[in-house]
PDB file of C-alpha atoms in Angstrom:
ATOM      1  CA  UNK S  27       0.000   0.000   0.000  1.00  0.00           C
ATOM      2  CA  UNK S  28       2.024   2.918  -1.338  1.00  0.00           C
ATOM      3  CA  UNK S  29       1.318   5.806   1.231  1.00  0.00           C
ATOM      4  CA  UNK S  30       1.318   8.493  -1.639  1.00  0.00           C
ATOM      5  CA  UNK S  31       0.078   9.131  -5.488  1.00  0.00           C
ATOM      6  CA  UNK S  32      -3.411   7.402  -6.499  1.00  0.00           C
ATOM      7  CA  UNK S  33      -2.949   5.273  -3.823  1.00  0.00           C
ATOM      8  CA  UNK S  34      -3.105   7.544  -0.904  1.00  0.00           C
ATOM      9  CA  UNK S  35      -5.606   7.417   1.788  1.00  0.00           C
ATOM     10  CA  UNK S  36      -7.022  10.100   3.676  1.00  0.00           C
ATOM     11  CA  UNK S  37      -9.222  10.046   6.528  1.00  0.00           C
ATOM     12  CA  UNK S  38     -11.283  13.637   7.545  1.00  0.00           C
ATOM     13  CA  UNK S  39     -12.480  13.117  10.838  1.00  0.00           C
ATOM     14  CA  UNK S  40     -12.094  14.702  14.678  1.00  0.00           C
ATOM     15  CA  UNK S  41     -11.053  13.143  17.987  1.00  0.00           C
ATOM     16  CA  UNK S  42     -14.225  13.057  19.467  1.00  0.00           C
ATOM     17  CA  UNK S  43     -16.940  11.472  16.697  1.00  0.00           C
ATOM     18  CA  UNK S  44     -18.075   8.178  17.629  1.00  0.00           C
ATOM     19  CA  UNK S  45     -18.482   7.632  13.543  1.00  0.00           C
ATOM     20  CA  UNK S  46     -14.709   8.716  12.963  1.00  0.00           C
ATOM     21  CA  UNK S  47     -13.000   5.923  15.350  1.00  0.00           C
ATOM     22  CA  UNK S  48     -15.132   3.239  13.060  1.00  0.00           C
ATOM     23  CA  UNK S  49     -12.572   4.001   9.813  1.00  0.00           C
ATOM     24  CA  UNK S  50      -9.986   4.726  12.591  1.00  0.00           C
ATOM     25  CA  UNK S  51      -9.827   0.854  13.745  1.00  0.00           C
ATOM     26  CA  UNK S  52     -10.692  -0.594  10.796  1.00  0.00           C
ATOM     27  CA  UNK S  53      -7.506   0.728   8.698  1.00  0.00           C
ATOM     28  CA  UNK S  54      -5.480   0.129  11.884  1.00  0.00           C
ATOM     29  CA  UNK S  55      -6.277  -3.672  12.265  1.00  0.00           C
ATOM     30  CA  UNK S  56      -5.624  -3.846   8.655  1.00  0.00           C
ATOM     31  CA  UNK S  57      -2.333  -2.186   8.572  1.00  0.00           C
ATOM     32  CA  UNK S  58      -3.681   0.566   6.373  1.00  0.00           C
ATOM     33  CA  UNK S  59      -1.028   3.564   6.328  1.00  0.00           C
ATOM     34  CA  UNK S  60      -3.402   6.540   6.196  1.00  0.00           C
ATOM     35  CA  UNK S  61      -3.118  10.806   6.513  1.00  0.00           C
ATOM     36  CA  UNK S  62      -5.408  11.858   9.699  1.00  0.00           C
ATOM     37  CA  UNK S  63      -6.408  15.122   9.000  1.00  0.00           C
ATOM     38  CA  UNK S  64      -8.359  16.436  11.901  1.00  0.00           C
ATOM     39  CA  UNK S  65     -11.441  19.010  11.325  1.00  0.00           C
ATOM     40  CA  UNK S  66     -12.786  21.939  12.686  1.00  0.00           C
ATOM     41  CA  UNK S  67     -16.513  21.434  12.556  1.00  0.00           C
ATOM     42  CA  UNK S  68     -17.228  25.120  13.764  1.00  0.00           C
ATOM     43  CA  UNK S  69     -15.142  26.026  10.717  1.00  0.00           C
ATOM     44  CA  UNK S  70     -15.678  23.269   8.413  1.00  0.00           C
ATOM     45  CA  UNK S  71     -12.323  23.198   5.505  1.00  0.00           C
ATOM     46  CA  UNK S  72     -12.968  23.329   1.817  1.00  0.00           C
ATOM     47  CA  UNK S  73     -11.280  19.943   1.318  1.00  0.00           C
ATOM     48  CA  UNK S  74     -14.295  18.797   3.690  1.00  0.00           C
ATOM     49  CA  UNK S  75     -17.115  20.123   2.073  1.00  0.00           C
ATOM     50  CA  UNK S  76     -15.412  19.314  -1.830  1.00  0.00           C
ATOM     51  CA  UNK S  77     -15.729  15.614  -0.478  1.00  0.00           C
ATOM     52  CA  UNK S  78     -18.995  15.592   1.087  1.00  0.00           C
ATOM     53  CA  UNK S  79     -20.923  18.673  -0.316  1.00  0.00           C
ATOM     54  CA  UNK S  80     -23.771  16.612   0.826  1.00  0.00           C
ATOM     55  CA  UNK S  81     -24.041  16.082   4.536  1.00  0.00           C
ATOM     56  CA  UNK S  82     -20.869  18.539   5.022  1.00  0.00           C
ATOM     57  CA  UNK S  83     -19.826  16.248   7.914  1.00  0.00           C
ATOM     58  CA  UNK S  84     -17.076  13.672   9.230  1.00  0.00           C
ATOM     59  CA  UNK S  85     -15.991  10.872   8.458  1.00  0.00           C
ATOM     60  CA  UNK S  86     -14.970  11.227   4.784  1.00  0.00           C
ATOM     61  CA  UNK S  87     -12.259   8.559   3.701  1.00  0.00           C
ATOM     62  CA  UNK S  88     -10.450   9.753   0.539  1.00  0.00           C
ATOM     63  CA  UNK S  89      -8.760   7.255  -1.355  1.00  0.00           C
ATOM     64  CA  UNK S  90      -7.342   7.422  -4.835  1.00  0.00           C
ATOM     65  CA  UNK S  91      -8.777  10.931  -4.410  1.00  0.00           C
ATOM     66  CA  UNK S  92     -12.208   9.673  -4.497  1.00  0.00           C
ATOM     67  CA  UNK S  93     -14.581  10.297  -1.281  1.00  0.00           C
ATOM     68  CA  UNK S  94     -16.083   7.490   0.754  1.00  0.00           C
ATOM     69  CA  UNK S  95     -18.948   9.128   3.172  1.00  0.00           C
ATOM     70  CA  UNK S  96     -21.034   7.329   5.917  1.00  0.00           C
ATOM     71  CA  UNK S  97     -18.897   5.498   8.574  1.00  0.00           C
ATOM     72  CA  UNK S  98     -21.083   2.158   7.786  1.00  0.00           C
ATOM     73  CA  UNK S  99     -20.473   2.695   4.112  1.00  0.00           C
ATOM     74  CA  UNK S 100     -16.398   3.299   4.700  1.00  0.00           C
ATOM     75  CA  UNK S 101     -16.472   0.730   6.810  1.00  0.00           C
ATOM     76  CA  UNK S 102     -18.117  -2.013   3.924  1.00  0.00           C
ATOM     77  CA  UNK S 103     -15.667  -0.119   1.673  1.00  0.00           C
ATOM     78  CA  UNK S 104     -12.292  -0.497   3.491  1.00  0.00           C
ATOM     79  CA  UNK S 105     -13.607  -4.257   3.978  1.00  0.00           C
ATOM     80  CA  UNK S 106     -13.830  -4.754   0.438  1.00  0.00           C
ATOM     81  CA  UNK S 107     -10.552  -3.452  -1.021  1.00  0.00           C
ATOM     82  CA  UNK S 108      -8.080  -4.497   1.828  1.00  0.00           C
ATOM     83  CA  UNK S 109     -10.074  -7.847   1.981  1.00  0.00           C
ATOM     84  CA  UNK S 110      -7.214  -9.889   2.524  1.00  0.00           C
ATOM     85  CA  UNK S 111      -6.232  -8.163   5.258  1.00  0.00           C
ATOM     86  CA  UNK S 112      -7.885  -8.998   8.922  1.00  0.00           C
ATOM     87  CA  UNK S 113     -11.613  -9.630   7.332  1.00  0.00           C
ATOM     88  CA  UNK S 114     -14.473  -7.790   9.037  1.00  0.00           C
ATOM     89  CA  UNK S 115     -17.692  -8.859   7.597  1.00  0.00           C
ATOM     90  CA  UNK S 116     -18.240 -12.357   7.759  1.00  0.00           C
ATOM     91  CA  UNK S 117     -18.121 -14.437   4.679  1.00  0.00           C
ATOM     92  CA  UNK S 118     -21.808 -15.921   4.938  1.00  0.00           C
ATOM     93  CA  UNK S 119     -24.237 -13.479   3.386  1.00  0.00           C
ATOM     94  CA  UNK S 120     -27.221 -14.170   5.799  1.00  0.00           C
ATOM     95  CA  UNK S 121     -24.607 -13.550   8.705  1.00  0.00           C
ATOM     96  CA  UNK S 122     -23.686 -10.109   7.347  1.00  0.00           C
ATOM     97  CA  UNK S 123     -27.209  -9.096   6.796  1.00  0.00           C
ATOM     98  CA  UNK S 124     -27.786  -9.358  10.523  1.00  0.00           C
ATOM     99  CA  UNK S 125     -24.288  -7.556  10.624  1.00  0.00           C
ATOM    100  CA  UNK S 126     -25.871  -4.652   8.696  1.00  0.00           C
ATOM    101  CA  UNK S 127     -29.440  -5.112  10.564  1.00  0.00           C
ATOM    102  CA  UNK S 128     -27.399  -4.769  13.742  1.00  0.00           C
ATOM    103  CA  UNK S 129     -25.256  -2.347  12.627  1.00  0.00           C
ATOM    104  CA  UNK S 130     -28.262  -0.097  12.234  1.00  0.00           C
ATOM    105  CA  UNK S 131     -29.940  -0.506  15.558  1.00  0.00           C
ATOM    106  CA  UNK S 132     -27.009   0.648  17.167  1.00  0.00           C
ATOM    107  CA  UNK S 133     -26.731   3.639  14.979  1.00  0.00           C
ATOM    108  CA  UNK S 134     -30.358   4.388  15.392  1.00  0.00           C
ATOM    109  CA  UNK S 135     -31.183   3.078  19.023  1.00  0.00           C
ATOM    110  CA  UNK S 136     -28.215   3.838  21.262  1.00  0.00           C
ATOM    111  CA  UNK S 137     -27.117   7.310  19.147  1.00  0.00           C
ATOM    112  CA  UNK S 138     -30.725   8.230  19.892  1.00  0.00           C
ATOM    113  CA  UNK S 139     -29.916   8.284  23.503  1.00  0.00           C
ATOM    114  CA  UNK S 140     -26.475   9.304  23.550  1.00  0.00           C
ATOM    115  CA  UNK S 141     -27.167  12.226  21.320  1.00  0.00           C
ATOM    116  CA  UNK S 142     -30.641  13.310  23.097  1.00  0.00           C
ATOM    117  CA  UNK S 143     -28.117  13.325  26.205  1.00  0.00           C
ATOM    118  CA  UNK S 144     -25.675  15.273  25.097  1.00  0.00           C
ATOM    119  CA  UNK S 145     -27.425  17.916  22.977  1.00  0.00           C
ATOM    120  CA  UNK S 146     -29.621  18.026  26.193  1.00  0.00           C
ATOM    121  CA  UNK S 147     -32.682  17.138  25.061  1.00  0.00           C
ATOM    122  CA  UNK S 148     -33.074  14.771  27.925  1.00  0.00           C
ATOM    123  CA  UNK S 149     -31.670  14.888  31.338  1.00  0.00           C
ATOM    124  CA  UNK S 150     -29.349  11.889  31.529  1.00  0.00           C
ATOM    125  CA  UNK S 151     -32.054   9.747  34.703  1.00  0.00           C
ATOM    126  CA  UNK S 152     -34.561   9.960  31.779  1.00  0.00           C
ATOM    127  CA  UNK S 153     -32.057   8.268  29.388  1.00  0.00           C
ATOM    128  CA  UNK S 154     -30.793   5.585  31.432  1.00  0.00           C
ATOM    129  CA  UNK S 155     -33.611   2.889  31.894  1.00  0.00           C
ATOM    130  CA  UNK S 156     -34.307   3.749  27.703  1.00  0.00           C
ATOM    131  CA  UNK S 157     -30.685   3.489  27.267  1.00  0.00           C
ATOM    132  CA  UNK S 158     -29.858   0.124  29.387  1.00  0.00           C
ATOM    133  CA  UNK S 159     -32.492  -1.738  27.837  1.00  0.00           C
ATOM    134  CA  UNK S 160     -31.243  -0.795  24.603  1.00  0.00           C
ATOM    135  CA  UNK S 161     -27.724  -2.271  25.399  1.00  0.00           C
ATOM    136  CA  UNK S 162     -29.539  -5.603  26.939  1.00  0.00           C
ATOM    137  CA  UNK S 163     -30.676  -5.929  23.536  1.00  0.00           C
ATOM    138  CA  UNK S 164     -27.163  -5.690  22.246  1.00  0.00           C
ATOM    139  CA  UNK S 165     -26.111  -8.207  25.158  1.00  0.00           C
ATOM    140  CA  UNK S 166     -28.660 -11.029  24.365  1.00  0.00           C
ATOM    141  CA  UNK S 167     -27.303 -10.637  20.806  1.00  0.00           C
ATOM    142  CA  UNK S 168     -23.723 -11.213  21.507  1.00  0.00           C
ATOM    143  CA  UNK S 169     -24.672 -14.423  23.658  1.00  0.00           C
ATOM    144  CA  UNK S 170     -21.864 -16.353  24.383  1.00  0.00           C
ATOM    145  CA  UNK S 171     -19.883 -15.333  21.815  1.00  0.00           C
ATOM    146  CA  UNK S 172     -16.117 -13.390  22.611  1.00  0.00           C
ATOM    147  CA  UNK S 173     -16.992 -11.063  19.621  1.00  0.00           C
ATOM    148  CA  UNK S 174     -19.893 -10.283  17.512  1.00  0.00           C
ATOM    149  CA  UNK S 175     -17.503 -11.343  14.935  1.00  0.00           C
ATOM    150  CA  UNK S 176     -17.045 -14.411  16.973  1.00  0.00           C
ATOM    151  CA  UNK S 177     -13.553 -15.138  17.634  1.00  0.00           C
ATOM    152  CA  UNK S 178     -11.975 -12.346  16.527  1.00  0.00           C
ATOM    153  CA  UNK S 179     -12.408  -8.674  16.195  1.00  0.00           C
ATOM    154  CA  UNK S 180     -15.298  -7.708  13.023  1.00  0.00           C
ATOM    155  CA  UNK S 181     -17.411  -5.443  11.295  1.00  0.00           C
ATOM    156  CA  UNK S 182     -20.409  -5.098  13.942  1.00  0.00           C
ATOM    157  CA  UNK S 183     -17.694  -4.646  17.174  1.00  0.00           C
ATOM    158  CA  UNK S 184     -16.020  -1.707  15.437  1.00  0.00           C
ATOM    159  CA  UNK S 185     -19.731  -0.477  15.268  1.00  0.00           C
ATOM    160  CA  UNK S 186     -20.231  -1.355  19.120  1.00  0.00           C
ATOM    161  CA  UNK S 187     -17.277  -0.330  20.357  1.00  0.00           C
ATOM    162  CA  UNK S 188     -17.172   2.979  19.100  1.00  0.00           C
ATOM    163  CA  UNK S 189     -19.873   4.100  21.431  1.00  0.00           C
ATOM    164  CA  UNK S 190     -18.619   2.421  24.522  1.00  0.00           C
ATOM    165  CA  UNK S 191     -16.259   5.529  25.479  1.00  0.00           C
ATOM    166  CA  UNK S 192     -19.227   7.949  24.816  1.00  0.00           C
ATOM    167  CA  UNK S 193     -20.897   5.184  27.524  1.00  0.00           C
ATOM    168  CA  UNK S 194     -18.167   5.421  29.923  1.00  0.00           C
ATOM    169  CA  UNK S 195     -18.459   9.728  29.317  1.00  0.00           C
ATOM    170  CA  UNK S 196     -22.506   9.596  29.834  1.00  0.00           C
ATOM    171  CA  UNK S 197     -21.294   7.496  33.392  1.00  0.00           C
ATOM    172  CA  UNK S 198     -19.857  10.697  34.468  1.00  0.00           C
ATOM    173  CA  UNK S 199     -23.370  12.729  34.774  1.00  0.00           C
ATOM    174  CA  UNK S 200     -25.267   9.985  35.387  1.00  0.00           C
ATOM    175  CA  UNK S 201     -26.292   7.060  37.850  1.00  0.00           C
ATOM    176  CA  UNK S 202     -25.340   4.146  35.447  1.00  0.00           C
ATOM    177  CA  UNK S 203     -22.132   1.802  35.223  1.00  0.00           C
ATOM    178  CA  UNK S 204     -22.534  -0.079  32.420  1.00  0.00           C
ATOM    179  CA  UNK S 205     -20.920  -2.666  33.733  1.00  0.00           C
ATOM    180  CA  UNK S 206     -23.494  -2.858  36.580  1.00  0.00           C
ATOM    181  CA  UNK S 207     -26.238  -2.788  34.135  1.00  0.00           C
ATOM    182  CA  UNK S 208     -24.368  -4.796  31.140  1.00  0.00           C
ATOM    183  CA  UNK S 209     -21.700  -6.606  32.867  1.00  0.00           C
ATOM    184  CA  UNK S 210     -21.335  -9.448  29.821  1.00  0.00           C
ATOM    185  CA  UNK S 211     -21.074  -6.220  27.372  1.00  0.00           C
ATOM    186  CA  UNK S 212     -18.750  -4.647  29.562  1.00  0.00           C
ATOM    187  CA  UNK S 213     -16.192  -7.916  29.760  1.00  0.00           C
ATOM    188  CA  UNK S 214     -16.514  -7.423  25.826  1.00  0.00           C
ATOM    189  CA  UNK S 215     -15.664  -4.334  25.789  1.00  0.00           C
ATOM    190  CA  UNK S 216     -12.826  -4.607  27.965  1.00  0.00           C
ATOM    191  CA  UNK S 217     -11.694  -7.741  25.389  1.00  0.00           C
ATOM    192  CA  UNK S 218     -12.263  -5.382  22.589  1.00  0.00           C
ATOM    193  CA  UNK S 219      -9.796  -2.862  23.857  1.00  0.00           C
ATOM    194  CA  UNK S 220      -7.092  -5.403  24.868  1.00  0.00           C
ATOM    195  CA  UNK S 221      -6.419  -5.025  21.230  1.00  0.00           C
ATOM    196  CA  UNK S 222      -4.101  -2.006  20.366  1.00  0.00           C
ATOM    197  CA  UNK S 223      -5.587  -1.233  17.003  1.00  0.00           C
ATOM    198  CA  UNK S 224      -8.968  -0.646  18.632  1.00  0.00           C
ATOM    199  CA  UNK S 225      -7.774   1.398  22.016  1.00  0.00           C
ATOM    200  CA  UNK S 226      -5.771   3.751  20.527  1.00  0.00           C
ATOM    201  CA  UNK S 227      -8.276   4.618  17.909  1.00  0.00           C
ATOM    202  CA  UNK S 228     -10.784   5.386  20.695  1.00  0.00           C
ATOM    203  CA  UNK S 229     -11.174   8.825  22.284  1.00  0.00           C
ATOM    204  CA  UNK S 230     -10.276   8.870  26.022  1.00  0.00           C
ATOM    205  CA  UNK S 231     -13.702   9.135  27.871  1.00  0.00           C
ATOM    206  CA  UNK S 232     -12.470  12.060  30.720  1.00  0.00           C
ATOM    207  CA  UNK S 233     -11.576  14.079  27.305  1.00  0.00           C
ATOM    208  CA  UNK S 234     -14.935  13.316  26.112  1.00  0.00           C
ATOM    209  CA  UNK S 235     -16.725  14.320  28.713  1.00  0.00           C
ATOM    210  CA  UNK S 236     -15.042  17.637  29.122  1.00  0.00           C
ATOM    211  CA  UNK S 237     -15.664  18.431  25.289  1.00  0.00           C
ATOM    212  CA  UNK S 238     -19.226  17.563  26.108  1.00  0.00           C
ATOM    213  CA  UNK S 239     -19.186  19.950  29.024  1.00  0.00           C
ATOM    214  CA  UNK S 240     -17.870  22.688  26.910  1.00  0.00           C
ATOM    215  CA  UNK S 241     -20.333  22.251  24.254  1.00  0.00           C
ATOM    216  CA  UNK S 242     -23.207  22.503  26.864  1.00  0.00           C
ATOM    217  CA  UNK S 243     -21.451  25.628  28.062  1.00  0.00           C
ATOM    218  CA  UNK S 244     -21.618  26.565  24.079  1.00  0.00           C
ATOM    219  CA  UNK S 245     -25.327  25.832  23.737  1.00  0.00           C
ATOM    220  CA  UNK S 246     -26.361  27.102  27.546  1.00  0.00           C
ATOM    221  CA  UNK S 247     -27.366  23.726  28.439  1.00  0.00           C
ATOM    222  CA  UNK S 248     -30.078  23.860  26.045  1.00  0.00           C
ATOM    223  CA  UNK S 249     -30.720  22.750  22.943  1.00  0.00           C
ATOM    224  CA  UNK S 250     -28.985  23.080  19.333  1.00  0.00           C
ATOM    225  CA  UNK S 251     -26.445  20.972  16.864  1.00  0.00           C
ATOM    226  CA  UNK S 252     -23.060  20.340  16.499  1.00  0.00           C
ATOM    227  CA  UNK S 253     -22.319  18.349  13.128  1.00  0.00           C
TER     228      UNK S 253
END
């Protein structure tokens, strides 16, 4: 993988976007050499908004100068050219159908509650009881599996995983320890990050919870967007 020319990968993202540690882990585990470059979403770069005049937002994987949007859609994407290189979907097409149909619960269910959380549309005890029995869901699905890829690392952890330090931020102003409430999702967590490609892709939860408490300072604790 030549690190320059057509071949060059770029990956527009910011530390603290659940969506941007997705591409993050996945080029890691597959020994992708990539350029980070790091965005300002008050003040949003050309190069951004070129690549995804769409939704104007992070993550945006550039590679052979051509933009990849959607973290679920770069994710299927760095799959499917590296794919000899640590596999993430599974090979059986019915299992990564309920890959995908997982894949989008999480993105749905549990960034519905993170997000009402911290743009403050709901005080964080309101959250909780939605919130755990969202991720009890989650944990009857994993079963007694290591991995939702099974024995290894795959496409629907990276999903997971990426919202497990927002988790361990949303413990910080609220009653909940998720691994009171979860405890067989928390031991797979913990597994998860035992790998290094995965825990130094993730944000570090104190950091994430003081950007959160600066953006509530930003919004006055009420409403608003940040995207």
């Amino acid at each position: 993988m030549a690190s320059d020319g057509d071949d060059k990968v770029v990956l527009l993202n910011t530390y603290v976007s659940m969506f941007a540690m997705r591409p993050k882990m996945a080029l890691a585990l597959k020994g992708i050499p990539y350029e980070s470059k790091v965005e300002d979403l008050g003040n949003k770069s050309s190069l951004l908004l070129e690549m995804n005049p769409v939704h104007k937002k992070i993550p945006v994987l550039i590679h052979n100068r051509k933009p990849v949007c959607e973290s679920l859609i770069i994710l299927e994407y760095i799959d499917e050219v590296w794919k000899d290189k640590f596999p993430l979907l599974p090979s059986d097409p019915y299992k990564r159908a309920q890959a995908r149909f997982w894949a989008d619960f999480i993105d749905k269910k549990i960034f519905e509650c993170i997000g009402a959380w911290l743009f403050k549309k709901k005080d964080a005890k309101d959250i909780k009881e939605e919130l755990v029995e969202k991720l009890k869901v989650l944990e009857g699905e994993l079963g007694e599996e290591a991995y939702y890829g099974g024995e290894k690392i795959g496409f629907l952890d990276l999903v997971l995983v990426s919202y497990y330090t927002w988790l361990l931020a949303f413990e910080k102003d609220a009653e909940f320890s998720v691994e009171a409430e979860v405890p067989k999702l928390s031991e797979w967590a913990k597994r998860c990050l035992q790998n290094e490609s995965v825990s130094t892709s993730l944000a570090d939860p104190l950091k994430l919870y003081e950007f959160t408490l600066q953006l509530w300072e930003r919004l006055g604790r009420g409403g608003g967007a940040y995207n």
